């Protein structure tokens, strides 16, 4: 069955293409306005946009060498003190630009005179108007309550901000830009051949004890997969980093449970070692989503062929989004009208 959610997932390759056209010049300049000096960043957001923050923050640290923290908007509002220096940049990520928690967080920090930026899909939204710097994630209108293409666009824009900050330091970013230019085609190859993803959805939909595991940047992707399955299938899906899972959480597993393991190039050895331990002790069904060739640890192995982390992040995310959407259909739930949820969460 087709749904708006599925249609929007399938739009992701063209969303990326559009962002490249909007923001990356032929001469490899990134057309974004940023503060002259940024020493540290705090990203604040909710829901899927928070997962964008959690994916992006380690990238800012690893590639741009800039300290970056991230927080749930709702927790940020409750916090008594905030870390601010002269060159702090606070980034607010929001599809709608109107979510109350994020908007209130923005208003709160603005009082301290700190530089603010938003990454939003809504030009002229409340956040757009309040921020000193604005980035339009330009995914086109997102109708599905379960956010998909807007999140992909937000992550892409966060990476562009990161690359611009690296370029400002005088470093060559052409290699990264080449990878980003090929991203659209890469995502299209996944949407063109999603037989394995459908099989994985079919298997997962038979379980109601579902854990999604991933390391580093892939842990928030696991969380996003879990969020999508909660919103569209009403299943209690949990996400964990592989290593942390072994500290007690693993006890929820048995033969009637399923583990979806995201296995990335950098952390493959660690992930597979833990996964084999899990299989031996608890014998759950296993699905892998992996950018590593020839992984055979799963009952179904979804191979998202790429050696590049900047592509694998998006490929694993899209695979989980599509899985959630397919599962909802199989479970006879309409992913376009999730029970009790609204597109914009306001006070
Ligand atoms: C995502 O699928 C959700 N519908 C929800 O978590 C959403 O991401 C969150 O409410 C934040 O919305 P925003 O991006 O518009 O601020």
Tab-separated table of C-alpha atoms in Angstrom, residues 241-250 274 277-278 281:
chain	number	residue	atom	x	y	z
A	241	UNK	CA	24.726	1.408	21.709
A	242	UNK	CA	26.099	-2.156	21.312
A	243	UNK	CA	28.453	-2.054	24.284
A	244	UNK	CA	25.966	-0.440	26.653
A	245	UNK	CA	23.340	-3.018	25.677
A	246	UNK	CA	25.482	-5.692	27.312
A	247	UNK	CA	25.207	-3.903	30.683
A	248	UNK	CA	21.909	-5.453	31.682
A	249	UNK	CA	19.553	-4.328	28.898
A	250	UNK	CA	20.411	-7.510	27.003
A	274	UNK	CA	28.883	-8.367	20.737
A	277	UNK	CA	27.716	-13.106	22.072
A	278	UNK	CA	24.061	-12.021	22.046
A	281	UNK	CA	23.293	-16.461	24.901
